[in-house]
Short mmCIF file of N, CA, C and O in Angstrom, two decimals:
data_model
loop_
_atom_site.label_atom_id
_atom_site.label_comp_id
_atom_site.label_asym_id
_atom_site.label_seq_id
_atom_site.Cartn_x
_atom_site.Cartn_y
_atom_site.Cartn_z
N MET R 30 -122.48 -53.44 -21.20
CA MET R 30 -123.91 -53.36 -21.42
C MET R 30 -124.29 -53.88 -22.78
O MET R 30 -125.35 -54.22 -23.05
N GLY R 31 -123.52 -53.89 -23.69
CA GLY R 31 -123.78 -54.41 -25.01
C GLY R 31 -122.44 -54.56 -25.72
O GLY R 31 -121.41 -54.18 -25.16
N GLU R 32 -122.47 -55.12 -26.89
CA GLU R 32 -121.19 -55.24 -27.61
C GLU R 32 -120.81 -54.03 -28.39
O GLU R 32 -119.72 -53.91 -28.92
N ILE R 33 -121.71 -53.04 -28.48
CA ILE R 33 -121.44 -51.79 -29.19
C ILE R 33 -120.60 -50.89 -28.27
O ILE R 33 -121.00 -50.65 -27.13
N LYS R 34 -119.47 -50.43 -28.74
CA LYS R 34 -118.57 -49.61 -27.89
C LYS R 34 -119.01 -48.15 -27.91
O LYS R 34 -119.36 -47.61 -28.95
N LEU R 35 -118.97 -47.52 -26.75
CA LEU R 35 -119.22 -46.10 -26.62
C LEU R 35 -117.93 -45.33 -26.84
O LEU R 35 -116.87 -45.72 -26.35
N LYS R 36 -118.01 -44.25 -27.61
CA LYS R 36 -116.84 -43.36 -27.76
C LYS R 36 -116.61 -42.67 -26.43
O LYS R 36 -117.48 -42.52 -25.60
N PRO R 37 -115.36 -42.21 -26.20
CA PRO R 37 -115.07 -41.49 -24.94
C PRO R 37 -115.83 -40.17 -24.90
O PRO R 37 -116.38 -39.67 -25.91
N CYS R 38 -115.81 -39.52 -23.74
CA CYS R 38 -116.49 -38.24 -23.57
C CYS R 38 -115.89 -37.20 -24.52
O CYS R 38 -114.66 -37.06 -24.59
N PRO R 39 -116.74 -36.47 -25.25
CA PRO R 39 -116.20 -35.47 -26.20
C PRO R 39 -115.62 -34.25 -25.43
O PRO R 39 -114.87 -33.48 -26.04
N LYS R 40 -115.95 -34.06 -24.19
CA LYS R 40 -115.49 -32.90 -23.45
C LYS R 40 -114.12 -33.15 -22.81
O LYS R 40 -113.23 -32.33 -22.91
N CYS R 41 -113.97 -34.31 -22.13
CA CYS R 41 -112.71 -34.56 -21.40
C CYS R 41 -111.92 -35.75 -21.94
O CYS R 41 -110.76 -35.95 -21.57
N GLY R 42 -112.52 -36.59 -22.77
CA GLY R 42 -111.82 -37.70 -23.40
C GLY R 42 -111.79 -38.98 -22.53
O GLY R 42 -111.21 -39.99 -22.94
N LYS R 43 -112.41 -38.96 -21.37
CA LYS R 43 -112.41 -40.15 -20.47
C LYS R 43 -113.44 -41.16 -20.98
O LYS R 43 -114.41 -40.79 -21.58
N PRO R 44 -113.18 -42.44 -20.68
CA PRO R 44 -114.17 -43.46 -21.04
C PRO R 44 -115.45 -43.29 -20.24
O PRO R 44 -115.46 -42.76 -19.11
N VAL R 45 -116.60 -43.63 -20.85
CA VAL R 45 -117.89 -43.50 -20.16
C VAL R 45 -118.65 -44.80 -20.16
O VAL R 45 -118.29 -45.73 -20.90
N GLU R 46 -119.63 -44.90 -19.30
CA GLU R 46 -120.50 -46.07 -19.21
C GLU R 46 -121.94 -45.59 -19.31
O GLU R 46 -122.28 -44.54 -18.78
N ALA R 47 -122.76 -46.42 -19.96
CA ALA R 47 -124.17 -46.16 -20.05
C ALA R 47 -124.85 -46.75 -18.81
O ALA R 47 -124.49 -47.83 -18.34
N HIS R 48 -125.82 -46.03 -18.31
CA HIS R 48 -126.61 -46.48 -17.14
C HIS R 48 -128.09 -46.47 -17.55
O HIS R 48 -128.47 -45.82 -18.50
N GLY R 49 -128.90 -47.13 -16.74
CA GLY R 49 -130.33 -47.16 -17.01
C GLY R 49 -130.73 -48.42 -17.75
O GLY R 49 -130.03 -49.43 -17.71
N GLY R 50 -131.85 -48.35 -18.43
CA GLY R 50 -132.33 -49.49 -19.14
C GLY R 50 -133.05 -50.49 -18.24
O GLY R 50 -133.18 -50.28 -17.03
N VAL R 51 -133.49 -51.57 -18.79
CA VAL R 51 -134.19 -52.61 -18.03
C VAL R 51 -133.31 -53.22 -16.98
O VAL R 51 -133.77 -53.61 -15.89
N GLU R 52 -132.00 -53.33 -17.21
CA GLU R 52 -131.09 -54.01 -16.29
C GLU R 52 -131.05 -53.29 -14.92
O GLU R 52 -130.86 -53.93 -13.92
N GLU R 53 -131.19 -51.96 -14.88
CA GLU R 53 -131.10 -51.26 -13.64
C GLU R 53 -132.45 -50.84 -13.05
O GLU R 53 -132.51 -50.16 -12.03
N TRP R 54 -133.51 -51.20 -13.71
CA TRP R 54 -134.85 -50.78 -13.30
C TRP R 54 -135.36 -51.62 -12.17
O TRP R 54 -135.27 -52.87 -12.19
N ILE R 55 -135.90 -51.00 -11.15
CA ILE R 55 -136.53 -51.66 -10.00
C ILE R 55 -137.94 -51.16 -9.92
O ILE R 55 -138.15 -49.93 -9.80
N PRO R 56 -138.96 -52.04 -9.93
CA PRO R 56 -140.32 -51.55 -9.81
C PRO R 56 -140.56 -50.85 -8.48
O PRO R 56 -139.99 -51.25 -7.44
N THR R 57 -141.32 -49.80 -8.50
CA THR R 57 -141.67 -49.08 -7.27
C THR R 57 -143.20 -48.97 -7.22
O THR R 57 -143.91 -49.31 -8.16
N TYR R 58 -143.68 -48.48 -6.10
CA TYR R 58 -145.10 -48.28 -5.91
C TYR R 58 -145.66 -47.35 -7.00
O TYR R 58 -146.72 -47.55 -7.53
N TYR R 59 -144.90 -46.32 -7.35
CA TYR R 59 -145.37 -45.31 -8.34
C TYR R 59 -145.10 -45.72 -9.78
O TYR R 59 -145.72 -45.18 -10.68
N ASP R 60 -144.21 -46.65 -9.98
CA ASP R 60 -143.84 -47.07 -11.32
C ASP R 60 -143.68 -48.61 -11.34
O ASP R 60 -142.57 -49.12 -11.49
N PRO R 61 -144.76 -49.37 -11.18
CA PRO R 61 -144.64 -50.83 -11.04
C PRO R 61 -144.39 -51.59 -12.36
O PRO R 61 -143.92 -52.71 -12.31
N ASP R 62 -144.66 -50.96 -13.50
CA ASP R 62 -144.58 -51.75 -14.74
C ASP R 62 -144.08 -51.03 -15.98
O ASP R 62 -144.39 -51.40 -17.08
N SER R 63 -143.25 -50.02 -15.81
CA SER R 63 -142.80 -49.26 -16.99
C SER R 63 -141.78 -50.08 -17.81
O SER R 63 -141.60 -49.88 -18.97
N GLY R 64 -141.03 -50.98 -17.16
CA GLY R 64 -140.08 -51.80 -17.90
C GLY R 64 -138.69 -51.23 -18.00
O GLY R 64 -137.80 -51.83 -18.54
N GLY R 65 -138.45 -50.03 -17.45
CA GLY R 65 -137.07 -49.57 -17.44
C GLY R 65 -136.93 -48.04 -17.59
O GLY R 65 -137.83 -47.39 -18.04
N GLU R 66 -135.80 -47.59 -17.16
CA GLU R 66 -135.47 -46.19 -17.29
C GLU R 66 -134.76 -45.96 -18.60
O GLU R 66 -134.11 -46.85 -19.13
N PRO R 67 -134.80 -44.74 -19.17
CA PRO R 67 -134.04 -44.47 -20.38
C PRO R 67 -132.53 -44.54 -20.10
O PRO R 67 -132.12 -44.31 -18.97
N TYR R 68 -131.78 -44.89 -21.08
CA TYR R 68 -130.32 -44.92 -20.95
C TYR R 68 -129.79 -43.51 -20.77
O TYR R 68 -130.30 -42.59 -21.33
N TYR R 69 -128.71 -43.39 -19.98
CA TYR R 69 -128.09 -42.06 -19.80
C TYR R 69 -126.57 -42.24 -19.51
O TYR R 69 -126.15 -43.32 -19.16
N ILE R 70 -125.87 -41.14 -19.68
CA ILE R 70 -124.42 -41.09 -19.33
C ILE R 70 -124.21 -39.88 -18.47
O ILE R 70 -124.72 -38.77 -18.79
N LYS R 71 -123.46 -40.05 -17.39
CA LYS R 71 -123.01 -38.92 -16.58
C LYS R 71 -121.53 -39.07 -16.43
O LYS R 71 -121.05 -40.00 -15.73
N CYS R 72 -120.76 -38.19 -17.06
CA CYS R 72 -119.29 -38.30 -17.01
C CYS R 72 -118.80 -37.56 -15.78
O CYS R 72 -119.44 -36.69 -15.19
N GLU R 73 -117.57 -37.96 -15.35
CA GLU R 73 -116.93 -37.30 -14.20
C GLU R 73 -116.75 -35.80 -14.39
O GLU R 73 -116.75 -35.05 -13.40
N CYS R 74 -116.61 -35.35 -15.61
CA CYS R 74 -116.37 -33.92 -15.92
C CYS R 74 -117.67 -33.10 -15.79
O CYS R 74 -117.57 -31.89 -15.87
N GLY R 75 -118.80 -33.77 -15.65
CA GLY R 75 -120.07 -33.04 -15.48
C GLY R 75 -120.97 -33.14 -16.69
O GLY R 75 -122.12 -32.72 -16.65
N LEU R 76 -120.48 -33.66 -17.79
CA LEU R 76 -121.31 -33.79 -19.01
C LEU R 76 -122.38 -34.89 -18.76
O LEU R 76 -122.11 -35.95 -18.28
N SER R 77 -123.62 -34.54 -19.07
CA SER R 77 -124.73 -35.47 -19.02
C SER R 77 -125.34 -35.65 -20.39
O SER R 77 -125.43 -34.69 -21.15
N PHE R 78 -125.83 -36.88 -20.65
CA PHE R 78 -126.41 -37.16 -21.96
C PHE R 78 -127.51 -38.16 -21.80
O PHE R 78 -127.36 -39.20 -21.16
N CYS R 79 -128.70 -37.86 -22.31
CA CYS R 79 -129.81 -38.77 -22.31
C CYS R 79 -130.72 -38.45 -23.48
O CYS R 79 -131.09 -37.31 -23.77
N THR R 80 -131.09 -39.50 -24.25
CA THR R 80 -131.98 -39.30 -25.40
C THR R 80 -133.41 -39.65 -25.03
O THR R 80 -134.29 -39.40 -25.83
N GLY R 81 -133.62 -40.24 -23.87
CA GLY R 81 -134.99 -40.63 -23.49
C GLY R 81 -135.40 -41.94 -24.05
O GLY R 81 -136.57 -42.32 -23.89
N THR R 82 -134.49 -42.71 -24.64
CA THR R 82 -134.82 -43.98 -25.23
C THR R 82 -134.37 -45.13 -24.37
O THR R 82 -133.41 -45.03 -23.62
N GLY R 83 -135.13 -46.22 -24.43
CA GLY R 83 -134.80 -47.45 -23.74
C GLY R 83 -134.11 -48.43 -24.68
O GLY R 83 -133.85 -49.55 -24.29
N ASP R 84 -133.90 -48.04 -25.91
CA ASP R 84 -133.26 -48.88 -26.94
C ASP R 84 -131.77 -48.61 -26.88
O ASP R 84 -131.31 -47.51 -27.27
N TYR R 85 -130.99 -49.62 -26.46
CA TYR R 85 -129.55 -49.38 -26.28
C TYR R 85 -128.82 -49.07 -27.60
O TYR R 85 -128.00 -48.17 -27.60
N ALA R 86 -129.16 -49.76 -28.66
CA ALA R 86 -128.49 -49.51 -29.92
C ALA R 86 -128.77 -48.06 -30.41
O ALA R 86 -127.86 -47.38 -30.93
N GLU R 87 -129.99 -47.62 -30.26
CA GLU R 87 -130.36 -46.26 -30.63
C GLU R 87 -129.61 -45.23 -29.81
O GLU R 87 -129.10 -44.23 -30.28
N PHE R 88 -129.50 -45.55 -28.48
CA PHE R 88 -128.78 -44.62 -27.58
C PHE R 88 -127.31 -44.51 -27.95
O PHE R 88 -126.78 -43.41 -28.07
N VAL R 89 -126.66 -45.65 -28.19
CA VAL R 89 -125.23 -45.64 -28.54
C VAL R 89 -125.00 -44.92 -29.86
O VAL R 89 -124.03 -44.17 -29.99
N GLU R 90 -125.89 -45.14 -30.83
CA GLU R 90 -125.74 -44.46 -32.11
C GLU R 90 -125.81 -42.96 -31.90
O GLU R 90 -125.00 -42.23 -32.55
N ALA R 91 -126.74 -42.46 -31.09
CA ALA R 91 -126.82 -41.03 -30.82
C ALA R 91 -125.58 -40.50 -30.10
O ALA R 91 -125.06 -39.41 -30.45
N TRP R 92 -125.04 -41.26 -29.13
CA TRP R 92 -123.88 -40.80 -28.37
C TRP R 92 -122.65 -40.78 -29.28
O TRP R 92 -121.84 -39.87 -29.22
N ASN R 93 -122.50 -41.81 -30.09
CA ASN R 93 -121.30 -41.90 -30.93
C ASN R 93 -121.31 -40.97 -32.11
O ASN R 93 -120.27 -40.82 -32.76
N LYS R 94 -122.42 -40.36 -32.45
CA LYS R 94 -122.52 -39.45 -33.58
C LYS R 94 -121.79 -38.16 -33.21
O LYS R 94 -122.15 -37.53 -32.23
N ARG R 95 -120.78 -37.81 -33.95
CA ARG R 95 -120.00 -36.59 -33.64
C ARG R 95 -119.95 -35.72 -34.90
O ARG R 95 -119.92 -36.22 -36.01
N ALA R 96 -119.90 -34.43 -34.67
CA ALA R 96 -119.77 -33.50 -35.77
C ALA R 96 -118.40 -33.67 -36.41
O ALA R 96 -117.40 -33.94 -35.78
N GLU R 97 -118.40 -33.52 -37.73
CA GLU R 97 -117.10 -33.68 -38.46
C GLU R 97 -116.29 -32.41 -38.35
O GLU R 97 -116.70 -31.35 -38.36
#
């Protein structure tokens, strides 16, 4: 999805993929022109993450930020 790498899931350590954004958006009768869904991650272990942003770089920065 971009050249910025996502860190693995902090809960299980598996690789994750970002979904959403303009690339996966399909216009519907109820939402004909929003331009995209916010990016999100749903890991196999059940962890979900969404910042509500459509900016990929901002999303990845939030996901990759980890407590020291």
